[in-house]
PDB file of C-alpha atoms and ligand atoms in Angstrom:
ATOM      1  CA  UNK A   1     -27.308  24.725  -0.395  1.00 46.00           C
ATOM      2  CA  UNK A   2     -24.889  22.112   0.843  1.00 48.00           C
ATOM      3  CA  UNK A   3     -26.269  18.703   1.656  1.00 53.00           C
ATOM      4  CA  UNK A   4     -23.912  16.564   3.698  1.00 51.00           C
ATOM      5  CA  UNK A   5     -25.347  13.131   3.133  1.00 52.00           C
ATOM      6  CA  UNK A   6     -24.502  10.025   5.086  1.00 49.00           C
ATOM      7  CA  UNK A   7     -24.389   7.572   2.196  1.00 48.00           C
ATOM      8  CA  UNK A   8     -23.429   3.990   3.094  1.00 49.00           C
ATOM      9  CA  UNK A   9     -19.811   3.547   2.126  1.00 46.00           C
ATOM     10  CA  UNK A  10     -20.105   0.063   0.771  1.00 49.00           C
ATOM     11  CA  UNK A  11     -21.879   1.393  -2.320  1.00 50.00           C
ATOM     12  CA  UNK A  12     -18.607   2.781  -3.626  1.00 51.00           C
ATOM     13  CA  UNK A  13     -15.412   1.353  -4.990  1.00 62.00           C
ATOM     14  CA  UNK A  14     -13.436   4.218  -3.471  1.00 67.00           C
ATOM     15  CA  UNK A  15     -14.696   4.748   0.022  1.00 75.00           C
ATOM     16  CA  UNK A  16     -15.115   8.034   1.852  1.00 79.00           C
ATOM     17  CA  UNK A  17     -16.207   8.605   5.428  1.00 85.00           C
ATOM     18  CA  UNK A  18     -18.268  11.645   4.486  1.00 84.00           C
ATOM     19  CA  UNK A  19     -19.857  12.692   1.211  1.00 84.00           C
ATOM     20  CA  UNK A  20     -20.655  16.291   0.363  1.00 85.00           C
ATOM     21  CA  UNK A  21     -23.199  16.686  -2.397  1.00 89.00           C
ATOM     22  CA  UNK A  22     -23.466  20.189  -3.830  1.00 92.00           C
ATOM     23  CA  UNK A  23     -21.993  22.728  -6.203  1.00 95.00           C
ATOM     24  CA  UNK A  24     -18.202  22.789  -5.965  1.00 94.00           C
ATOM     25  CA  UNK A  25     -17.540  26.515  -5.682  1.00 95.00           C
ATOM     26  CA  UNK A  26     -19.963  27.354  -2.824  1.00 95.00           C
ATOM     27  CA  UNK A  27     -19.104  24.087  -1.067  1.00 93.00           C
ATOM     28  CA  UNK A  28     -15.406  24.884  -1.087  1.00 92.00           C
ATOM     29  CA  UNK A  29     -16.078  28.475  -0.053  1.00 93.00           C
ATOM     30  CA  UNK A  30     -18.156  27.261   2.905  1.00 93.00           C
ATOM     31  CA  UNK A  31     -15.550  24.705   3.953  1.00 91.00           C
ATOM     32  CA  UNK A  32     -12.805  27.327   3.732  1.00 92.00           C
ATOM     33  CA  UNK A  33     -14.654  29.876   5.857  1.00 94.00           C
ATOM     34  CA  UNK A  34     -12.583  30.914   8.844  1.00 94.00           C
ATOM     35  CA  UNK A  35      -9.667  28.731   7.828  1.00 92.00           C
ATOM     36  CA  UNK A  36      -6.582  30.880   7.293  1.00 90.00           C
ATOM     37  CA  UNK A  37      -4.254  29.819   4.482  1.00 86.00           C
ATOM     38  CA  UNK A  38      -1.146  27.985   5.575  1.00 87.00           C
ATOM     39  CA  UNK A  39       1.676  26.266   3.798  1.00 87.00           C
ATOM     40  CA  UNK A  40       1.023  22.577   3.316  1.00 88.00           C
ATOM     41  CA  UNK A  41       3.803  20.034   2.904  1.00 91.00           C
ATOM     42  CA  UNK A  42       6.412  22.670   3.588  1.00 91.00           C
ATOM     43  CA  UNK A  43       8.970  19.978   4.400  1.00 93.00           C
ATOM     44  CA  UNK A  44       9.547  18.846   0.817  1.00 94.00           C
ATOM     45  CA  UNK A  45       7.050  15.997   1.039  1.00 95.00           C
ATOM     46  CA  UNK A  46       5.803  16.554  -2.525  1.00 93.00           C
ATOM     47  CA  UNK A  47       9.297  16.310  -3.989  1.00 94.00           C
ATOM     48  CA  UNK A  48       9.973  13.215  -1.897  1.00 96.00           C
ATOM     49  CA  UNK A  49       6.716  11.582  -3.007  1.00 94.00           C
ATOM     50  CA  UNK A  50       7.501  12.324  -6.660  1.00 92.00           C
ATOM     51  CA  UNK A  51      10.980  10.861  -6.291  1.00 94.00           C
ATOM     52  CA  UNK A  52       9.588   7.714  -4.618  1.00 95.00           C
ATOM     53  CA  UNK A  53       7.067   7.347  -7.437  1.00 92.00           C
ATOM     54  CA  UNK A  54       9.789   7.694 -10.051  1.00 92.00           C
ATOM     55  CA  UNK A  55      11.863   5.014  -8.270  1.00 94.00           C
ATOM     56  CA  UNK A  56       8.882   2.657  -8.055  1.00 94.00           C
ATOM     57  CA  UNK A  57       7.955   3.117 -11.715  1.00 95.00           C
ATOM     58  CA  UNK A  58      11.159   3.301 -13.748  1.00 92.00           C
ATOM     59  CA  UNK A  59      11.090   4.578 -17.319  1.00 94.00           C
ATOM     60  CA  UNK A  60      14.094   2.686 -18.687  1.00 94.00           C
ATOM     61  CA  UNK A  61      12.332  -0.480 -19.895  1.00 95.00           C
ATOM     62  CA  UNK A  62      13.270  -1.325 -23.480  1.00 96.00           C
ATOM     63  CA  UNK A  63       9.656  -2.129 -24.300  1.00 97.00           C
ATOM     64  CA  UNK A  64       6.454  -3.438 -22.771  1.00 97.00           C
ATOM     65  CA  UNK A  65       3.719  -1.241 -21.373  1.00 97.00           C
ATOM     66  CA  UNK A  66       6.161   0.806 -19.282  1.00 97.00           C
ATOM     67  CA  UNK A  67       8.402   1.374 -22.289  1.00 97.00           C
ATOM     68  CA  UNK A  68       5.447   2.557 -24.369  1.00 98.00           C
ATOM     69  CA  UNK A  69       4.319   5.007 -21.700  1.00 98.00           C
ATOM     70  CA  UNK A  70       7.820   6.334 -21.050  1.00 98.00           C
ATOM     71  CA  UNK A  71       8.549   6.817 -24.744  1.00 98.00           C
ATOM     72  CA  UNK A  72       5.235   8.580 -25.379  1.00 98.00           C
ATOM     73  CA  UNK A  73       5.815  10.927 -22.453  1.00 98.00           C
ATOM     74  CA  UNK A  74       9.326  11.698 -23.662  1.00 98.00           C
ATOM     75  CA  UNK A  75       8.283  12.404 -27.259  1.00 98.00           C
ATOM     76  CA  UNK A  76       5.018  14.292 -26.860  1.00 98.00           C
ATOM     77  CA  UNK A  77       4.934  17.992 -25.915  1.00 98.00           C
ATOM     78  CA  UNK A  78       4.617  18.937 -22.264  1.00 98.00           C
ATOM     79  CA  UNK A  79       1.170  20.472 -22.785  1.00 97.00           C
ATOM     80  CA  UNK A  80      -0.232  17.287 -24.340  1.00 98.00           C
ATOM     81  CA  UNK A  81      -3.681  16.258 -23.123  1.00 98.00           C
ATOM     82  CA  UNK A  82      -3.719  12.514 -22.468  1.00 98.00           C
ATOM     83  CA  UNK A  83      -6.717  10.276 -21.850  1.00 98.00           C
ATOM     84  CA  UNK A  84      -6.535   6.735 -20.567  1.00 98.00           C
ATOM     85  CA  UNK A  85      -9.002   3.833 -20.489  1.00 98.00           C
ATOM     86  CA  UNK A  86      -9.568   1.220 -17.776  1.00 97.00           C
ATOM     87  CA  UNK A  87      -7.356  -1.792 -17.321  1.00 97.00           C
ATOM     88  CA  UNK A  88      -3.814  -2.757 -16.422  1.00 97.00           C
ATOM     89  CA  UNK A  89      -2.411  -0.097 -18.743  1.00 98.00           C
ATOM     90  CA  UNK A  90      -4.271   2.618 -16.857  1.00 97.00           C
ATOM     91  CA  UNK A  91      -2.975   1.594 -13.460  1.00 96.00           C
ATOM     92  CA  UNK A  92       0.576   1.770 -14.768  1.00 97.00           C
ATOM     93  CA  UNK A  93       0.088   4.954 -16.774  1.00 98.00           C
ATOM     94  CA  UNK A  94      -1.559   6.774 -13.875  1.00 95.00           C
ATOM     95  CA  UNK A  95       1.618   6.255 -11.848  1.00 95.00           C
ATOM     96  CA  UNK A  96       4.098   6.980 -14.635  1.00 96.00           C
ATOM     97  CA  UNK A  97       2.576   9.868 -16.576  1.00 96.00           C
ATOM     98  CA  UNK A  98       3.684  13.384 -15.741  1.00 95.00           C
ATOM     99  CA  UNK A  99       1.227  16.210 -16.338  1.00 96.00           C
ATOM    100  CA  UNK A 100       2.919  19.581 -16.661  1.00 96.00           C
ATOM    101  CA  UNK A 101      -0.331  21.551 -16.848  1.00 96.00           C
ATOM    102  CA  UNK A 102      -3.660  21.149 -15.006  1.00 95.00           C
ATOM    103  CA  UNK A 103      -6.322  18.828 -16.430  1.00 95.00           C
ATOM    104  CA  UNK A 104      -3.913  17.154 -18.816  1.00 98.00           C
ATOM    105  CA  UNK A 105      -4.710  13.551 -17.843  1.00 98.00           C
ATOM    106  CA  UNK A 106      -8.356  12.592 -18.242  1.00 98.00           C
ATOM    107  CA  UNK A 107      -9.789   9.256 -17.135  1.00 97.00           C
ATOM    108  CA  UNK A 108     -12.848   7.697 -15.554  1.00 95.00           C
ATOM    109  CA  UNK A 109     -12.268   7.475 -11.834  1.00 85.00           C
ATOM    110  CA  UNK A 110     -14.643   5.561  -9.541  1.00 81.00           C
ATOM    111  CA  UNK A 111     -16.778   3.904 -12.236  1.00 87.00           C
ATOM    112  CA  UNK A 112     -13.635   3.148 -14.282  1.00 91.00           C
ATOM    113  CA  UNK A 113     -15.560   2.288 -17.385  1.00 96.00           C
ATOM    114  CA  UNK A 114     -13.795   0.705 -20.318  1.00 98.00           C
ATOM    115  CA  UNK A 115     -14.182   2.562 -23.598  1.00 98.00           C
ATOM    116  CA  UNK A 116     -13.979   6.082 -22.185  1.00 98.00           C
ATOM    117  CA  UNK A 117     -10.535   7.100 -23.435  1.00 98.00           C
ATOM    118  CA  UNK A 118     -11.545   7.463 -27.085  1.00 98.00           C
ATOM    119  CA  UNK A 119     -14.563   9.767 -26.555  1.00 98.00           C
ATOM    120  CA  UNK A 120     -12.682  11.652 -23.832  1.00 98.00           C
ATOM    121  CA  UNK A 121      -9.943  12.374 -26.350  1.00 98.00           C
ATOM    122  CA  UNK A 122     -12.468  13.441 -28.988  1.00 98.00           C
ATOM    123  CA  UNK A 123     -14.037  15.892 -26.546  1.00 98.00           C
ATOM    124  CA  UNK A 124     -10.644  17.177 -25.429  1.00 98.00           C
ATOM    125  CA  UNK A 125      -9.612  17.836 -29.018  1.00 98.00           C
ATOM    126  CA  UNK A 126     -12.880  19.636 -29.771  1.00 98.00           C
ATOM    127  CA  UNK A 127     -12.440  21.785 -26.665  1.00 98.00           C
ATOM    128  CA  UNK A 128      -8.708  22.399 -27.222  1.00 97.00           C
ATOM    129  CA  UNK A 129      -8.126  22.189 -30.981  1.00 97.00           C
ATOM    130  CA  UNK A 130      -4.534  23.427 -30.734  1.00 97.00           C
ATOM    131  CA  UNK A 131      -3.458  20.860 -28.153  1.00 97.00           C
ATOM    132  CA  UNK A 132      -1.812  17.552 -28.943  1.00 98.00           C
ATOM    133  CA  UNK A 133      -4.315  14.972 -27.722  1.00 98.00           C
ATOM    134  CA  UNK A 134      -3.326  11.358 -27.173  1.00 98.00           C
ATOM    135  CA  UNK A 135      -5.583   8.546 -26.024  1.00 98.00           C
ATOM    136  CA  UNK A 136      -4.307   5.322 -24.417  1.00 98.00           C
ATOM    137  CA  UNK A 137      -6.534   2.228 -24.510  1.00 98.00           C
ATOM    138  CA  UNK A 138      -6.241  -1.468 -23.913  1.00 98.00           C
ATOM    139  CA  UNK A 139      -7.099  -3.583 -26.927  1.00 98.00           C
ATOM    140  CA  UNK A 140     -10.408  -4.721 -25.385  1.00 98.00           C
ATOM    141  CA  UNK A 141     -11.484  -1.208 -24.384  1.00 98.00           C
ATOM    142  CA  UNK A 142     -10.595   0.110 -27.820  1.00 98.00           C
ATOM    143  CA  UNK A 143     -12.597  -2.647 -29.512  1.00 98.00           C
ATOM    144  CA  UNK A 144     -15.670  -1.654 -27.503  1.00 98.00           C
ATOM    145  CA  UNK A 145     -15.753   1.798 -29.077  1.00 98.00           C
ATOM    146  CA  UNK A 146     -13.828   1.373 -32.332  1.00 98.00           C
ATOM    147  CA  UNK A 147     -16.870   2.589 -34.282  1.00 98.00           C
ATOM    148  CA  UNK A 148     -16.281   6.034 -32.784  1.00 98.00           C
ATOM    149  CA  UNK A 149     -13.445   6.374 -35.289  1.00 98.00           C
ATOM    150  CA  UNK A 150     -16.168   7.041 -37.837  1.00 98.00           C
ATOM    151  CA  UNK A 151     -17.062  10.214 -35.948  1.00 98.00           C
ATOM    152  CA  UNK A 152     -13.384  11.073 -35.438  1.00 98.00           C
ATOM    153  CA  UNK A 153     -12.989  10.935 -39.214  1.00 98.00           C
ATOM    154  CA  UNK A 154     -16.128  12.966 -39.900  1.00 98.00           C
ATOM    155  CA  UNK A 155     -15.068  15.656 -37.441  1.00 98.00           C
ATOM    156  CA  UNK A 156     -11.512  15.574 -38.832  1.00 97.00           C
ATOM    157  CA  UNK A 157      -9.965  15.309 -35.386  1.00 98.00           C
ATOM    158  CA  UNK A 158      -6.226  14.588 -35.611  1.00 98.00           C
ATOM    159  CA  UNK A 159      -6.114  12.684 -32.348  1.00 98.00           C
ATOM    160  CA  UNK A 160      -3.425  10.071 -31.633  1.00 98.00           C
ATOM    161  CA  UNK A 161      -4.837   6.749 -30.390  1.00 99.00           C
ATOM    162  CA  UNK A 162      -2.343   4.397 -28.782  1.00 99.00           C
ATOM    163  CA  UNK A 163      -3.609   0.854 -28.233  1.00 98.00           C
ATOM    164  CA  UNK A 164      -1.786  -1.600 -25.943  1.00 98.00           C
ATOM    165  CA  UNK A 165      -2.199  -4.786 -27.952  1.00 98.00           C
ATOM    166  CA  UNK A 166      -1.763  -7.823 -25.695  1.00 98.00           C
ATOM    167  CA  UNK A 167      -4.742  -9.950 -26.815  1.00 98.00           C
ATOM    168  CA  UNK A 168      -5.855 -10.026 -23.190  1.00 97.00           C
ATOM    169  CA  UNK A 169      -8.071  -8.470 -20.572  1.00 98.00           C
ATOM    170  CA  UNK A 170      -4.737  -8.115 -18.790  1.00 97.00           C
ATOM    171  CA  UNK A 171      -5.996  -6.665 -15.521  1.00 97.00           C
ATOM    172  CA  UNK A 172      -8.537  -9.439 -15.039  1.00 97.00           C
ATOM    173  CA  UNK A 173      -6.138 -12.134 -16.291  1.00 97.00           C
ATOM    174  CA  UNK A 174      -3.577 -11.001 -13.712  1.00 96.00           C
ATOM    175  CA  UNK A 175      -6.140 -11.005 -10.915  1.00 95.00           C
ATOM    176  CA  UNK A 176      -7.251 -14.533 -11.834  1.00 96.00           C
ATOM    177  CA  UNK A 177      -3.654 -15.735 -11.807  1.00 95.00           C
ATOM    178  CA  UNK A 178      -2.818 -14.048  -8.501  1.00 95.00           C
ATOM    179  CA  UNK A 179      -5.831 -15.688  -6.874  1.00 95.00           C
ATOM    180  CA  UNK A 180      -4.942 -19.099  -8.323  1.00 97.00           C
ATOM    181  CA  UNK A 181      -8.162 -19.132 -10.288  1.00 96.00           C
ATOM    182  CA  UNK A 182      -8.388 -20.764 -13.696  1.00 96.00           C
ATOM    183  CA  UNK A 183      -7.772 -18.613 -16.716  1.00 95.00           C
ATOM    184  CA  UNK A 184     -11.328 -17.944 -17.849  1.00 96.00           C
ATOM    185  CA  UNK A 185     -12.593 -15.716 -20.661  1.00 96.00           C
ATOM    186  CA  UNK A 186      -9.743 -13.239 -20.449  1.00 97.00           C
ATOM    187  CA  UNK A 187      -7.716 -14.164 -23.553  1.00 96.00           C
ATOM    188  CA  UNK A 188      -9.024 -13.092 -26.908  1.00 96.00           C
ATOM    189  CA  UNK A 189      -7.945 -12.736 -30.527  1.00 96.00           C
ATOM    190  CA  UNK A 190      -5.016 -10.734 -31.733  1.00 97.00           C
ATOM    191  CA  UNK A 191      -6.321  -8.033 -34.055  1.00 97.00           C
ATOM    192  CA  UNK A 192      -4.747  -5.607 -36.495  1.00 98.00           C
ATOM    193  CA  UNK A 193      -5.583  -2.275 -34.845  1.00 98.00           C
ATOM    194  CA  UNK A 194      -3.494  -0.286 -37.314  1.00 98.00           C
ATOM    195  CA  UNK A 195      -5.713  -1.659 -40.084  1.00 98.00           C
ATOM    196  CA  UNK A 196      -8.805  -0.619 -38.107  1.00 98.00           C
ATOM    197  CA  UNK A 197      -7.444   2.942 -38.101  1.00 98.00           C
ATOM    198  CA  UNK A 198      -6.843   2.863 -41.831  1.00 98.00           C
ATOM    199  CA  UNK A 199     -10.285   1.358 -42.455  1.00 98.00           C
ATOM    200  CA  UNK A 200     -11.844   4.490 -40.993  1.00 98.00           C
ATOM    201  CA  UNK A 201      -9.694   6.829 -43.088  1.00 98.00           C
ATOM    202  CA  UNK A 202      -6.933   7.551 -40.591  1.00 98.00           C
ATOM    203  CA  UNK A 203      -3.343   6.454 -40.386  1.00 98.00           C
ATOM    204  CA  UNK A 204      -2.527   3.151 -38.778  1.00 98.00           C
ATOM    205  CA  UNK A 205       0.886   2.051 -37.581  1.00 98.00           C
ATOM    206  CA  UNK A 206       2.004  -1.126 -35.814  1.00 98.00           C
ATOM    207  CA  UNK A 207       4.972  -0.631 -33.494  1.00 98.00           C
ATOM    208  CA  UNK A 208       7.088  -3.202 -31.669  1.00 98.00           C
ATOM    209  CA  UNK A 209       9.910  -1.111 -30.205  1.00 98.00           C
ATOM    210  CA  UNK A 210      10.631   2.362 -28.880  1.00 98.00           C
ATOM    211  CA  UNK A 211      12.229   3.653 -32.093  1.00 98.00           C
ATOM    212  CA  UNK A 212       9.156   2.699 -34.135  1.00 98.00           C
ATOM    213  CA  UNK A 213       6.842   4.259 -31.553  1.00 98.00           C
ATOM    214  CA  UNK A 214       8.881   7.461 -31.538  1.00 98.00           C
ATOM    215  CA  UNK A 215       8.735   7.697 -35.346  1.00 98.00           C
ATOM    216  CA  UNK A 216       4.988   7.008 -35.323  1.00 98.00           C
ATOM    217  CA  UNK A 217       4.343   9.675 -32.690  1.00 98.00           C
ATOM    218  CA  UNK A 218       6.389  12.274 -34.573  1.00 98.00           C
ATOM    219  CA  UNK A 219       4.536  11.490 -37.813  1.00 98.00           C
ATOM    220  CA  UNK A 220       1.155  11.506 -36.059  1.00 98.00           C
ATOM    221  CA  UNK A 221       1.763  15.025 -34.757  1.00 98.00           C
ATOM    222  CA  UNK A 222       2.295  16.252 -38.313  1.00 97.00           C
ATOM    223  CA  UNK A 223      -0.643  14.334 -39.769  1.00 97.00           C
ATOM    224  CA  UNK A 224      -3.854  16.032 -40.844  1.00 94.00           C
ATOM    225  CA  UNK A 225      -5.938  13.051 -39.789  1.00 97.00           C
ATOM    226  CA  UNK A 226      -6.092  10.751 -36.794  1.00 98.00           C
ATOM    227  CA  UNK A 227      -3.568   7.973 -36.200  1.00 98.00           C
ATOM    228  CA  UNK A 228      -4.044   4.615 -34.510  1.00 98.00           C
ATOM    229  CA  UNK A 229      -0.771   3.302 -33.117  1.00 99.00           C
ATOM    230  CA  UNK A 230      -0.940  -0.400 -32.278  1.00 98.00           C
ATOM    231  CA  UNK A 231       1.735  -1.025 -29.655  1.00 98.00           C
ATOM    232  CA  UNK A 232       2.320  -4.779 -29.525  1.00 98.00           C
ATOM    233  CA  UNK A 233       3.303  -5.868 -26.009  1.00 98.00           C
ATOM    234  CA  UNK A 234       3.646  -9.151 -24.107  1.00 94.00           C
ATOM    235  CA  UNK A 235       0.869 -10.294 -21.818  1.00 85.00           C
ATOM    236  CA  UNK A 236       3.175 -10.500 -18.817  1.00 86.00           C
ATOM    237  CA  UNK A 237       4.116  -6.878 -19.305  1.00 89.00           C
ATOM    238  CA  UNK A 238       2.393  -5.785 -16.086  1.00 95.00           C
ATOM    239  CA  UNK A 239       3.747  -8.465 -13.747  1.00 93.00           C
ATOM    240  CA  UNK A 240       5.604  -6.934 -10.802  1.00 90.00           C
ATOM    241  CA  UNK A 241       4.666  -3.518 -12.157  1.00 91.00           C
ATOM    242  CA  UNK A 242       1.197  -2.813 -10.857  1.00 93.00           C
TER     243      UNK A 242
HETATM  244  C1  LIG B 301     -17.540  -1.490 -19.341  1.00 88.45           C
HETATM  245  C2  LIG B 301     -16.620  -2.276 -18.456  1.00 88.45           C
HETATM  246  N1  LIG B 301     -16.683  -3.613 -18.439  1.00 88.45           N
HETATM  247  C3  LIG B 301     -15.859  -4.331 -17.651  1.00 88.45           C
HETATM  248  C4  LIG B 301     -14.966  -3.698 -16.831  1.00 88.45           C
HETATM  249  C5  LIG B 301     -14.048  -4.515 -15.918  1.00 88.45           C
HETATM  250  N2  LIG B 301     -12.684  -4.448 -16.440  1.00 88.45           N
HETATM  251  C6  LIG B 301     -11.771  -3.574 -15.974  1.00 88.45           C
HETATM  252  S1  LIG B 301     -10.325  -3.656 -16.764  1.00 88.45           S
HETATM  253  C7  LIG B 301     -10.848  -4.886 -17.776  1.00 88.45           C
HETATM  254  C8  LIG B 301      -9.944  -5.446 -18.847  1.00 88.45           C
HETATM  255  C9  LIG B 301      -9.542  -4.400 -19.850  1.00 88.45           C
HETATM  256  O1  LIG B 301      -8.825  -5.009 -20.909  1.00 88.45           O
HETATM  257  P1  LIG B 301      -8.043  -4.108 -21.931  1.00 88.45           P
HETATM  258  O2  LIG B 301      -8.898  -2.992 -22.402  1.00 88.45           O
HETATM  259  O3  LIG B 301      -7.434  -4.954 -22.980  1.00 88.45           O
HETATM  260  O4  LIG B 301      -6.905  -3.451 -21.001  1.00 88.45           O
HETATM  261  P2  LIG B 301      -5.685  -4.217 -20.274  1.00 88.45           P
HETATM  262  O5  LIG B 301      -6.156  -4.611 -18.906  1.00 88.45           O
HETATM  263  O6  LIG B 301      -5.322  -5.401 -21.117  1.00 88.45           O
HETATM  264  O7  LIG B 301      -4.600  -3.184 -20.203  1.00 88.45           O
HETATM  265  C10 LIG B 301     -12.183  -5.229 -17.468  1.00 88.45           C
HETATM  266  C11 LIG B 301     -12.937  -6.304 -18.144  1.00 88.45           C
HETATM  267  C12 LIG B 301     -14.943  -2.282 -16.858  1.00 88.45           C
HETATM  268  N3  LIG B 301     -14.110  -1.574 -16.089  1.00 88.45           N
HETATM  269  N4  LIG B 301     -15.774  -1.587 -17.675  1.00 88.45           N
HETATM  270 MG1  LIG B 302      -5.499  -5.856 -23.212  1.00 88.45          MG
END
């Protein structure tokens, strides 16, 4: 049964004028009833939108968050499954990452919880053992769930974990700055994430440029255990980007 509920919109971060609560397949079948198929966006709108996106989010940066994302996309296989946490890095990655197959970019929409990228990647690797699985996290989000690496090690999951190390809750820091608020509780310590990876029995690599990241990603794909790649970036990396 389909229940079209009038839920007050202000309860949600992403607003909708109408909510449909029910099983997906019968809901879609009911909505599609009597609607003949027709070509959508037949005027090349999709290609134009993709081109505009590519112009707005260039991939040529030498380094910084955009450089990390662009290099990872260029090096990893097209059928890679990527997961991404919440924060400034996610907003940028969501615009820059190209998925060549369905369901190849997993993230927490709506609730946008920090800490989800690591367990999402673990689940993806369990479900698709032959796929290359890469997880992208901010340093704060990764710290929240770093203990999960114990389970990653026990399950012998050769997942690649990329951490954007900027010693900052960058998304919140940027919002504070843009609103001329004082910088409050958004800067934190600079930690050795590669060492955290090694402490749990995986590989750990610290990278500071595209060549080092490329080498680390190539090695991680050959490794029989997980790899934590600590990508050191500047705090201002997201300014004028997201
Ligand atoms: C569990 C949880 N707490 C707080 C937030 C609010 N929040 C969104 S992004 C963010 C900062 C994330 O910092 P980091 O993981 O280092 O990523 P960065 O923004 O630096 O890329 C915070 C606190 C959240 N989304 N989820
Ligand atoms: Mg951060």
